[in-house]
CSV table of C-alpha atoms in Angstrom, one decimal:
chain,number,residue,atom,x,y,z
A,1,MET,CA,104.6,122.6,131.8
A,2,PRO,CA,102.6,120.2,129.5
A,3,ASP,CA,100.4,123.1,130.0
A,4,ILE,CA,102.6,125.6,129.2
A,5,LEU,CA,103.9,123.4,125.9
A,6,LEU,CA,100.2,122.9,125.0
A,7,ASP,CA,99.7,126.6,124.8
A,8,SER,CA,102.9,127.7,123.0
A,9,TRP,CA,102.5,125.0,120.4
A,10,GLN,CA,98.6,126.1,120.0
A,11,ALA,CA,99.9,129.7,119.7
A,12,LEU,CA,102.2,128.9,116.6
A,13,SER,CA,100.4,129.5,113.0
A,14,PRO,CA,99.7,126.2,111.2
A,15,LEU,CA,102.4,126.7,108.7
A,16,ALA,CA,104.8,126.5,112.0
A,17,GLN,CA,103.2,123.9,113.5
A,18,ASP,CA,103.4,121.5,110.1
A,19,SER,CA,107.7,122.9,109.6
A,20,LEU,CA,108.3,121.8,113.1
A,21,VAL,CA,106.7,118.4,112.8
A,22,LEU,CA,108.3,117.9,109.5
A,23,ALA,CA,112.1,118.5,111.0
A,24,ALA,CA,111.1,116.2,113.5
A,25,LEU,CA,110.1,113.5,111.3
A,26,LEU,CA,113.7,113.8,109.7
A,27,SER,CA,115.6,114.5,112.7
A,28,PRO,CA,116.5,111.1,113.2
A,29,ALA,CA,117.4,110.9,109.9
A,30,LEU,CA,119.5,113.7,110.3
A,31,LEU,CA,120.8,112.7,113.5
A,32,ALA,CA,121.8,109.5,112.7
A,33,GLY,CA,123.6,110.9,109.4
A,34,LEU,CA,125.7,112.9,111.6
A,35,VAL,CA,126.9,110.1,113.8
A,36,VAL,CA,127.8,107.4,111.5
A,37,THR,CA,129.9,110.3,109.7
A,38,PHE,CA,131.4,112.1,112.2
A,39,GLY,CA,135.5,112.6,111.2
A,40,TYR,CA,135.2,110.8,108.1
A,41,ARG,CA,134.7,111.8,104.5
A,42,PRO,CA,133.2,108.3,102.6
A,43,PHE,CA,131.3,110.6,99.8
A,44,ALA,CA,133.8,110.1,97.2
A,45,LEU,CA,134.1,106.5,97.6
A,46,VAL,CA,129.8,106.6,97.8
A,47,ARG,CA,130.1,108.2,94.1
A,48,SER,CA,132.3,105.7,93.0
A,49,LEU,CA,130.0,103.0,93.9
A,50,LEU,CA,126.9,105.1,93.0
A,51,TRP,CA,128.2,105.5,89.1
A,52,ARG,CA,129.9,101.8,88.9
A,53,TYR,CA,127.0,100.5,89.7
A,54,ARG,CA,124.5,103.0,87.9
A,55,TRP,CA,121.7,101.1,86.3
A,56,THR,CA,121.5,98.7,89.5
A,57,ASN,CA,121.3,102.0,91.6
A,58,LEU,CA,118.7,103.6,89.1
A,59,VAL,CA,116.5,100.6,89.3
A,60,PHE,CA,116.6,100.5,93.3
A,61,VAL,CA,115.1,104.6,92.8
A,62,ALA,CA,112.8,104.0,90.4
A,63,LEU,CA,111.3,101.4,92.9
A,64,ILE,CA,111.2,103.8,95.9
A,65,ALA,CA,110.1,106.6,93.7
A,66,VAL,CA,107.4,104.6,92.4
A,67,SER,CA,106.3,103.7,95.9
A,68,VAL,CA,106.2,107.0,97.5
A,69,GLY,CA,104.4,108.4,94.7
A,70,LEU,CA,101.9,106.2,94.7
A,71,GLY,CA,101.5,106.2,98.4
A,72,VAL,CA,100.9,109.9,98.6
A,73,GLY,CA,99.2,110.6,95.1
A,74,LEU,CA,96.2,108.3,96.8
A,75,THR,CA,96.1,109.5,100.4
A,76,ALA,CA,95.8,113.4,98.6
A,77,GLN,CA,92.5,112.2,96.8
A,78,GLU,CA,90.7,111.6,99.8
A,79,ARG,CA,91.2,115.3,100.7
A,80,GLY,CA,90.7,116.4,97.0
A,81,LEU,CA,87.0,114.5,96.7
A,82,ARG,CA,86.0,115.9,100.2
A,83,GLN,CA,86.8,119.6,99.2
A,84,GLY,CA,85.4,118.8,95.3
A,85,THR,CA,82.2,117.5,96.8
A,86,ALA,CA,81.9,120.4,99.6
A,87,ARG,CA,82.4,122.8,96.8
A,88,ALA,CA,79.6,121.1,94.1
A,89,ALA,CA,77.1,121.3,97.1
A,90,GLU,CA,77.9,125.1,98.3
A,91,LYS,CA,75.1,126.4,96.2
A,92,PHE,CA,72.8,124.2,97.8
A,93,ASP,CA,71.6,125.9,101.3
A,94,LEU,CA,68.7,123.9,102.3
A,95,ILE,CA,66.8,120.7,100.3
A,96,VAL,CA,63.2,120.3,101.1
A,97,SER,CA,61.4,116.7,99.5
A,98,ALA,CA,58.9,114.3,100.8
A,99,PRO,CA,60.0,112.5,103.9
A,100,GLY,CA,62.9,109.7,103.2
A,101,SER,CA,66.7,109.2,102.9
A,102,GLU,CA,68.3,112.8,103.3
A,103,ILE,CA,71.7,110.8,101.5
A,104,THR,CA,69.1,109.6,98.9
A,105,MET,CA,68.1,113.3,98.3
A,106,LEU,CA,71.1,114.7,98.5
A,107,PHE,CA,72.6,112.3,95.8
A,108,ALA,CA,69.7,113.2,93.7
A,109,ALA,CA,68.9,116.9,93.8
A,110,VAL,CA,73.0,118.0,94.4
A,111,TYR,CA,74.6,115.1,92.8
A,112,LEU,CA,72.1,114.0,89.9
A,113,GLN,CA,71.7,110.6,90.8
A,114,PRO,CA,68.1,110.1,90.2
A,115,SER,CA,66.0,108.2,92.4
A,116,ASP,CA,62.3,107.2,92.9
A,117,VAL,CA,61.1,109.2,95.6
A,118,GLN,CA,57.9,110.6,96.5
A,119,LEU,CA,56.9,114.1,95.0
A,120,LEU,CA,55.9,117.0,96.9
A,121,ASP,CA,52.4,118.6,95.7
A,122,GLY,CA,51.5,121.9,95.3
A,123,ALA,CA,50.1,122.7,98.3
A,124,GLU,CA,53.1,122.2,99.9
A,125,TYR,CA,55.3,123.6,97.3
A,126,GLU,CA,52.9,126.6,98.0
A,127,LYS,CA,54.0,126.9,101.9
A,128,ILE,CA,57.5,126.9,101.1
A,129,SER,CA,57.7,129.5,98.4
A,130,SER,CA,55.1,132.0,100.1
A,131,ASN,CA,57.4,131.9,103.4
A,132,GLU,CA,58.5,135.5,104.2
A,133,ASN,CA,62.2,134.3,104.5
A,134,VAL,CA,62.6,132.2,101.6
A,135,SER,CA,64.1,134.2,98.6
A,136,LEU,CA,64.3,131.3,96.3
A,137,ALA,CA,62.5,128.3,95.9
A,138,ALA,CA,63.5,126.1,92.9
A,139,PRO,CA,61.8,122.7,92.0
A,140,ILE,CA,64.3,120.5,90.8
A,141,ALA,CA,62.4,117.8,88.0
A,142,TYR,CA,65.0,114.8,87.1
A,143,GLY,CA,64.2,111.9,85.2
A,144,ASP,CA,65.1,112.4,81.6
A,145,SER,CA,68.4,112.5,79.2
A,146,PHE,CA,70.2,112.6,76.5
A,147,GLU,CA,73.0,110.7,75.9
A,148,GLY,CA,74.1,110.4,79.2
A,149,SER,CA,73.9,113.9,80.3
A,150,PRO,CA,70.5,114.6,82.9
A,151,VAL,CA,67.5,116.8,81.8
A,152,VAL,CA,66.8,118.6,84.8
A,153,GLY,CA,63.5,121.0,84.8
A,154,THR,CA,63.7,123.7,87.1
A,155,THR,CA,63.5,127.6,86.9
A,156,PRO,CA,65.5,130.3,85.5
A,157,GLU,CA,66.3,131.9,88.8
A,158,PHE,CA,67.9,128.5,89.8
A,159,VAL,CA,69.9,128.8,87.0
A,160,ALA,CA,70.9,131.9,87.8
A,161,HIS,CA,71.7,131.0,91.3
A,162,LEU,CA,74.0,128.0,90.3
A,163,SER,CA,75.5,129.9,87.3
A,164,GLY,CA,75.8,133.4,87.7
A,165,PRO,CA,76.2,135.1,84.7
A,166,LEU,CA,76.0,132.5,81.6
A,167,ALA,CA,79.2,131.9,79.4
A,168,GLN,CA,77.4,132.2,76.8
A,169,GLY,CA,73.6,132.4,75.1
A,170,HIS,CA,70.7,133.3,77.2
A,171,MET,CA,68.0,131.8,79.5
A,172,PHE,CA,65.7,129.7,78.4
A,173,ALA,CA,62.4,131.8,78.0
A,174,ARG,CA,59.6,129.1,76.9
A,175,SER,CA,59.4,125.3,76.7
A,176,GLY,CA,61.4,124.1,74.1
A,177,GLU,CA,64.4,126.2,74.9
A,178,ALA,CA,67.2,124.6,77.4
A,179,VAL,CA,70.7,126.1,78.8
A,180,ALA,CA,73.3,123.3,78.2
A,181,GLY,CA,76.0,122.9,81.2
A,182,SER,CA,79.8,124.2,80.8
A,183,ALA,CA,80.5,120.3,79.7
A,184,VAL,CA,77.9,119.3,77.9
A,185,ASP,CA,78.7,118.2,74.1
A,186,LEU,CA,76.1,120.4,72.3
A,187,ALA,CA,76.6,123.6,70.8
A,188,LEU,CA,74.6,127.0,70.9
A,189,ASN,CA,71.4,126.0,68.5
A,190,ALA,CA,71.5,122.9,68.8
A,191,ALA,CA,67.8,120.6,68.8
A,192,PHE,CA,67.9,117.4,70.7
A,193,THR,CA,65.2,115.6,71.9
A,194,PRO,CA,65.2,114.1,75.7
A,195,ALA,CA,65.1,110.6,76.3
A,196,HIS,CA,62.8,109.4,79.2
A,197,GLY,CA,64.7,107.5,81.6
A,198,VAL,CA,68.8,107.6,82.3
A,199,GLY,CA,71.1,105.2,81.0
A,200,ALA,CA,71.0,102.0,79.8
A,201,ASP,CA,66.8,101.8,80.5
A,202,ALA,CA,66.3,104.8,79.1
A,203,GLU,CA,63.3,105.2,76.5
A,204,HIS,CA,64.6,107.4,73.7
A,205,GLU,CA,61.5,107.2,71.7
A,206,ALA,CA,59.3,108.2,74.6
A,207,HIS,CA,59.1,112.3,73.9
A,208,SER,CA,59.8,112.5,70.3
A,209,GLY,CA,57.2,115.5,69.4
A,210,ALA,CA,59.4,117.3,72.4
A,211,GLN,CA,62.3,118.9,70.5
A,212,THR,CA,64.1,121.0,72.6
A,213,VAL,CA,67.2,123.9,71.5
A,214,ILE,CA,70.3,124.7,73.3
A,215,VAL,CA,70.0,128.7,73.7
A,216,GLY,CA,72.6,129.0,76.6
A,217,ARG,CA,75.3,127.8,78.3
A,218,MET,CA,76.2,127.6,82.3
A,219,ALA,CA,79.3,128.9,83.5
A,220,ALA,CA,81.9,125.9,85.0
A,221,THR,CA,80.7,125.4,88.4
A,222,GLY,CA,82.8,122.3,89.0
A,223,SER,CA,80.0,119.8,90.0
A,224,PRO,CA,77.5,117.0,88.2
A,225,TRP,CA,75.5,119.8,87.0
A,226,ASP,CA,78.3,120.9,84.2
A,227,LYS,CA,76.8,118.1,82.4
A,228,ALA,CA,73.7,118.7,82.9
A,229,ILE,CA,71.1,120.0,80.6
A,230,LEU,CA,68.6,122.5,82.6
A,231,VAL,CA,65.1,123.2,80.6
A,232,PRO,CA,62.2,124.9,81.9
A,233,VAL,CA,60.4,122.7,84.8
A,234,GLU,CA,57.2,122.8,82.6
A,235,ALA,CA,58.7,121.6,80.1
A,236,VAL,CA,59.2,118.4,81.9
A,237,TRP,CA,55.7,118.2,83.4
A,238,GLU,CA,54.3,119.2,79.7
A,239,VAL,CA,56.0,116.4,77.9
A,240,HIS,CA,55.0,113.5,80.6
A,241,GLY,CA,51.2,114.7,79.9
A,242,LEU,CA,50.9,116.8,82.9
A,243,ALA,CA,49.7,120.3,84.2
A,244,ASN,CA,52.6,122.6,83.7
A,245,GLY,CA,52.0,124.4,87.1
A,246,HIS,CA,50.2,127.6,85.7
A,247,ALA,CA,46.5,128.1,85.0
A,248,PRO,CA,45.4,128.0,81.6
A,249,GLU,CA,45.0,131.6,81.2
A,250,HIS,CA,48.7,131.7,82.4
A,251,LYS,CA,49.9,128.4,80.3
A,252,ASP,CA,52.8,130.0,78.4
A,253,GLN,CA,54.2,131.7,82.0
A,254,ILE,CA,57.9,130.2,82.7
A,255,GLY,CA,58.8,130.1,86.4
A,256,PRO,CA,57.1,131.0,89.5
A,257,PRO,CA,54.7,132.0,90.6
A,258,PHE,CA,53.2,128.3,90.6
A,259,ASP,CA,49.4,127.4,91.0
A,260,PRO,CA,49.1,124.9,93.5
A,261,ALA,CA,46.3,123.3,91.7
A,262,TYR,CA,48.0,122.5,88.5
A,263,PHE,CA,51.3,121.7,90.1
A,264,PRO,CA,52.1,118.1,89.1
A,265,GLY,CA,54.7,118.0,91.9
A,266,THR,CA,58.5,117.6,92.3
A,267,PRO,CA,61.0,115.7,94.3
A,268,ALA,CA,63.3,118.8,95.7
A,269,VAL,CA,62.5,122.1,96.1
A,270,MET,CA,66.1,124.1,96.8
A,271,VAL,CA,65.6,126.9,99.1
A,272,HIS,CA,67.6,129.9,99.7
A,273,ALA,CA,67.1,132.5,102.4
A,274,ASP,CA,69.3,135.9,102.2
A,275,ALA,CA,69.8,135.9,106.0
A,276,LEU,CA,72.2,132.8,107.5
A,277,TRP,CA,70.0,132.6,110.6
A,278,ALA,CA,67.1,132.2,108.3
A,279,ASN,CA,67.9,128.9,106.7
A,280,TYR,CA,67.5,127.3,110.6
A,281,ALA,CA,64.2,128.2,111.3
A,282,LEU,CA,63.3,127.1,107.9
A,283,LYS,CA,64.7,123.6,108.3
A,284,SER,CA,62.7,123.8,111.3
A,285,GLU,CA,59.6,124.9,109.9
A,286,PHE,CA,59.7,122.5,107.0
A,287,THR,CA,60.6,119.3,109.0
A,288,THR,CA,57.5,117.8,109.4
A,289,ASP,CA,55.3,114.6,108.7
A,290,LYS,CA,54.6,115.7,105.0
A,291,THR,CA,57.9,117.0,104.2
A,292,MET,CA,61.9,116.8,104.9
A,293,ALA,CA,64.4,119.7,105.2
A,294,PHE,CA,67.7,119.4,105.3
A,295,PHE,CA,71.1,121.1,104.9
A,296,PRO,CA,73.4,118.8,102.0
A,297,GLY,CA,76.3,120.2,104.0
A,298,ALA,CA,75.4,118.8,107.5
A,299,VAL,CA,75.0,115.3,105.5
A,300,LEU,CA,78.1,115.7,103.4
A,301,SER,CA,79.8,116.4,107.4
A,302,ARG,CA,78.3,112.7,107.7
A,303,LEU,CA,79.3,111.2,105.2
A,304,HIS,CA,83.1,113.2,105.1
A,305,ALA,CA,83.2,111.8,108.6
A,306,LEU,CA,83.0,108.3,106.8
A,307,MET,CA,85.3,109.3,104.2
A,308,GLY,CA,87.9,109.9,107.1
A,309,ASP,CA,87.7,106.4,108.5
A,310,VAL,CA,88.5,105.6,104.6
A,311,ARG,CA,91.3,108.2,104.1
A,312,GLN,CA,93.1,106.1,107.8
A,313,ILE,CA,92.4,102.9,105.7
A,314,MET,CA,94.4,104.4,103.1
A,315,SER,CA,96.8,105.8,105.3
A,316,LEU,CA,97.5,102.7,106.7
A,317,MET,CA,97.5,100.9,103.3
A,318,ALA,CA,100.2,103.2,102.3
A,319,VAL,CA,102.2,103.0,105.3
A,320,VAL,CA,101.6,99.3,104.9
A,321,THR,CA,103.2,99.6,101.2
A,322,GLN,CA,106.3,101.5,102.5
A,323,VAL,CA,107.1,99.1,105.0
A,324,LEU,CA,107.1,96.3,102.2
A,325,VAL,CA,108.7,98.9,100.2
A,326,THR,CA,111.6,99.2,102.8
A,327,ALA,CA,111.8,95.5,103.5
A,328,GLY,CA,112.5,95.0,99.8
A,329,VAL,CA,115.3,97.7,99.5
A,330,LEU,CA,116.8,96.8,102.7
A,331,THR,CA,116.9,93.2,101.8
A,332,GLY,CA,118.1,94.4,98.1
A,333,LEU,CA,120.9,96.3,99.8
A,334,VAL,CA,121.9,93.3,101.5
A,335,VAL,CA,122.4,91.8,98.0
A,336,LEU,CA,124.0,95.1,96.6
A,337,THR,CA,126.7,95.0,99.4
A,338,ARG,CA,127.8,91.9,97.5
A,339,LEU,CA,128.1,93.6,94.4
A,340,PHE,CA,131.1,95.4,96.2
A,341,SER,CA,132.2,93.0,99.0
A,342,ARG,CA,135.4,92.6,97.4
A,343,ARG,CA,136.1,96.8,97.3
A,344,LEU,CA,135.4,96.7,100.7
A,345,ALA,CA,137.2,93.9,101.9
A,346,LEU,CA,140.2,95.7,100.1
A,347,LEU,CA,139.2,98.8,102.0
A,348,ARG,CA,139.7,96.9,105.2
A,349,ALA,CA,142.8,94.9,104.2
A,350,LEU,CA,144.5,98.1,103.6
A,351,GLY,CA,143.7,99.2,106.9
A,352,ALA,CA,140.7,101.6,107.1
A,353,PRO,CA,138.9,102.0,110.0
A,354,ARG,CA,135.5,99.9,110.5
A,355,ARG,CA,133.6,102.6,111.4
A,356,PHE,CA,134.5,104.6,107.8
A,357,VAL,CA,133.9,101.4,106.0
A,358,PHE,CA,130.3,101.5,108.0
A,359,ALA,CA,130.0,105.2,106.9
A,360,VAL,CA,130.8,104.0,102.9
A,361,VAL,CA,127.8,101.4,103.2
A,362,TRP,CA,124.9,103.6,105.0
A,363,CYS,CA,125.8,106.8,103.1
A,364,TYR,CA,125.3,104.5,99.8
A,365,ALA,CA,122.2,103.1,101.3
A,366,ALA,CA,121.4,106.9,102.4
A,367,THR,CA,122.2,108.2,99.0
A,368,LEU,CA,119.8,105.4,97.2
A,369,ILE,CA,116.8,106.2,99.6
A,370,ALA,CA,116.7,109.7,99.8
A,371,GLY,CA,117.4,109.9,95.8
A,372,GLY,CA,114.0,108.0,95.9
A,373,ALA,CA,111.9,110.1,98.0
A,374,VAL,CA,112.7,112.9,96.4
A,375,LEU,CA,111.7,111.4,92.7
A,376,GLY,CA,109.2,109.6,94.6
A,377,LEU,CA,107.6,113.4,95.6
A,378,GLY,CA,107.9,114.5,91.8
A,379,ALA,CA,105.7,111.1,90.9
A,380,GLY,CA,103.8,112.1,93.7
A,381,PHE,CA,102.7,115.7,92.2
A,382,ALA,CA,102.1,113.4,88.4
A,383,ALA,CA,99.9,110.7,90.1
A,384,THR,CA,98.1,113.0,91.9
A,385,GLY,CA,97.0,114.9,88.9
A,386,ILE,CA,96.4,111.5,86.7
A,387,ILE,CA,94.5,110.1,89.8
A,388,SER,CA,92.4,113.6,89.9
A,389,ARG,CA,91.7,113.7,86.5
A,390,GLU,CA,90.1,110.2,86.6
A,391,ILE,CA,87.8,110.9,89.6
A,392,SER,CA,86.6,114.1,88.0
A,393,ARG,CA,85.8,112.6,84.9
A,394,ARG,CA,84.2,109.4,86.2
A,395,THR,CA,82.1,111.5,88.9
A,396,ASP,CA,81.6,114.5,87.2
A,397,ILE,CA,83.0,116.2,90.4
A,398,LEU,CA,86.2,118.7,89.9
A,399,VAL,CA,88.8,117.1,91.8
A,400,ARG,CA,91.8,119.4,92.3
A,401,ALA,CA,93.9,117.2,94.7
A,402,GLY,CA,97.3,118.1,95.5
A,403,LEU,CA,100.4,117.0,97.8
A,404,ALA,CA,100.2,118.9,101.3
A,405,TRP,CA,101.7,118.5,104.6
A,406,PRO,CA,100.3,115.4,105.5
A,407,GLU,CA,101.8,113.5,101.9
A,408,PHE,CA,105.1,115.4,102.7
A,409,HIS,CA,105.3,113.9,106.5
A,410,LEU,CA,104.6,110.6,105.8
A,411,ILE,CA,107.9,110.9,103.1
A,412,ALA,CA,109.5,112.4,105.6
A,413,GLY,CA,108.9,109.2,107.9
A,414,PHE,CA,109.1,107.0,105.6
A,415,VAL,CA,113.3,108.2,104.8
A,416,SER,CA,113.7,108.6,108.3
A,417,LEU,CA,112.2,104.8,109.3
A,418,THR,CA,114.3,103.4,106.2
A,419,LEU,CA,117.8,105.2,107.2
A,420,LEU,CA,117.9,103.9,110.6
A,421,LEU,CA,116.4,100.5,109.4
A,422,ALA,CA,119.8,100.5,106.7
A,423,LEU,CA,122.0,100.8,109.9
A,424,ALA,CA,121.3,97.0,109.9
A,425,PRO,CA,122.6,96.3,105.8
A,426,ALA,CA,125.8,98.7,106.4
A,427,TYR,CA,126.6,96.4,110.2
A,428,LEU,CA,126.2,92.6,108.5
A,429,ALA,CA,128.5,94.4,105.4
A,430,LEU,CA,131.4,94.7,108.3
A,431,ASN,CA,130.6,91.0,109.4
A,432,ARG,CA,131.8,89.4,105.8
A,433,PRO,CA,135.1,87.7,106.3
A,434,VAL,CA,137.9,89.2,104.7
A,435,ILE,CA,139.9,87.1,102.9
A,436,PRO,CA,137.0,85.3,100.6
A,437,ASP,CA,135.9,88.5,99.6
A,438,LEU,CA,139.0,89.6,98.8
A,439,ARG,CA,139.6,86.2,96.2
A,440,SER,CA,136.4,86.5,95.1
């Protein structure tokens, strides 16, 4: 029987599975509501209590909404960040570099977080670019910047691979020309001089004679490359006093083929093969004692596994927050019942059944909790957008986080748990002495 149920469950679509989980999480609250209100209609009195103490009620609803909104907003960010980092790396099929840390090279070559690493020489680059299965072998040379934007040396073919058709202008065709990322605050035909280094340690006068003009702009990629300025790799080598990768008789050439004898070296090479199987063969071939080849996606999957642990921690923090809010709400409900204890005592003195009074108090609490959860859903959408924009601004990775089924399940579980615990304040309200409450 368990196998049959498991097979039936797995045969359902993801939408059906998520919907059933949501219904299962909400079912305790719905069942409790049916049992508590069976045979009675307490809703008129509940509306009266809600209106009589509307400002106090709004405070409680707002507290629940803020708690729910922040909780689901934070848990949604991990999924959005994971999708954003994967989207930023999808154009990088295979990275080849000198042996070292794959994670360091991933951050340097894909996410433009420069690090001091060994360079691949001309002979190694020649082996890569001349391989029959390689359709694109683009050197990626970093280390310079301009007003916070990394200046990266590469080839026109890589720019076309990364961006597709340019959004504005044309491709660089000589040293002194550059293509700006979509988020770079430089207009077409604007001139700038790159600084040597990145950040506070950048030497702004080191390349004083290397004025560069923006001749094109890439389409948005949703990655840190949107804030990069791409120049011919020859220009990077020349500005540092090195050979430009070509023999003297081809000194004005831009892009491959490069002459191994005049190739100064590059931190990384982005390799693309037209056939999917070829990438695995190339990874095996270029994993040697002199070169390191890795799939950015595979390294990301390991990082995402770590982020999965972070997600569990964030989810646990969200649950703990909800538990604390639940405790606060229940305590507050006990206090609120004292505000209208005289009215409840009057109901009991007039002969109202105890279960009717119980239903009034519980429905009142359920309305506050459900109202806070619904408003919290809206607050969650707003919080998710605000947090996503801030993460995108700080990381230069386009994060498009949104509420999904896990967040809806979290809210449903919170509502059911809190409504079940709200039975306690309703029970305590029945145990208050009638005569003292009538005299209060």
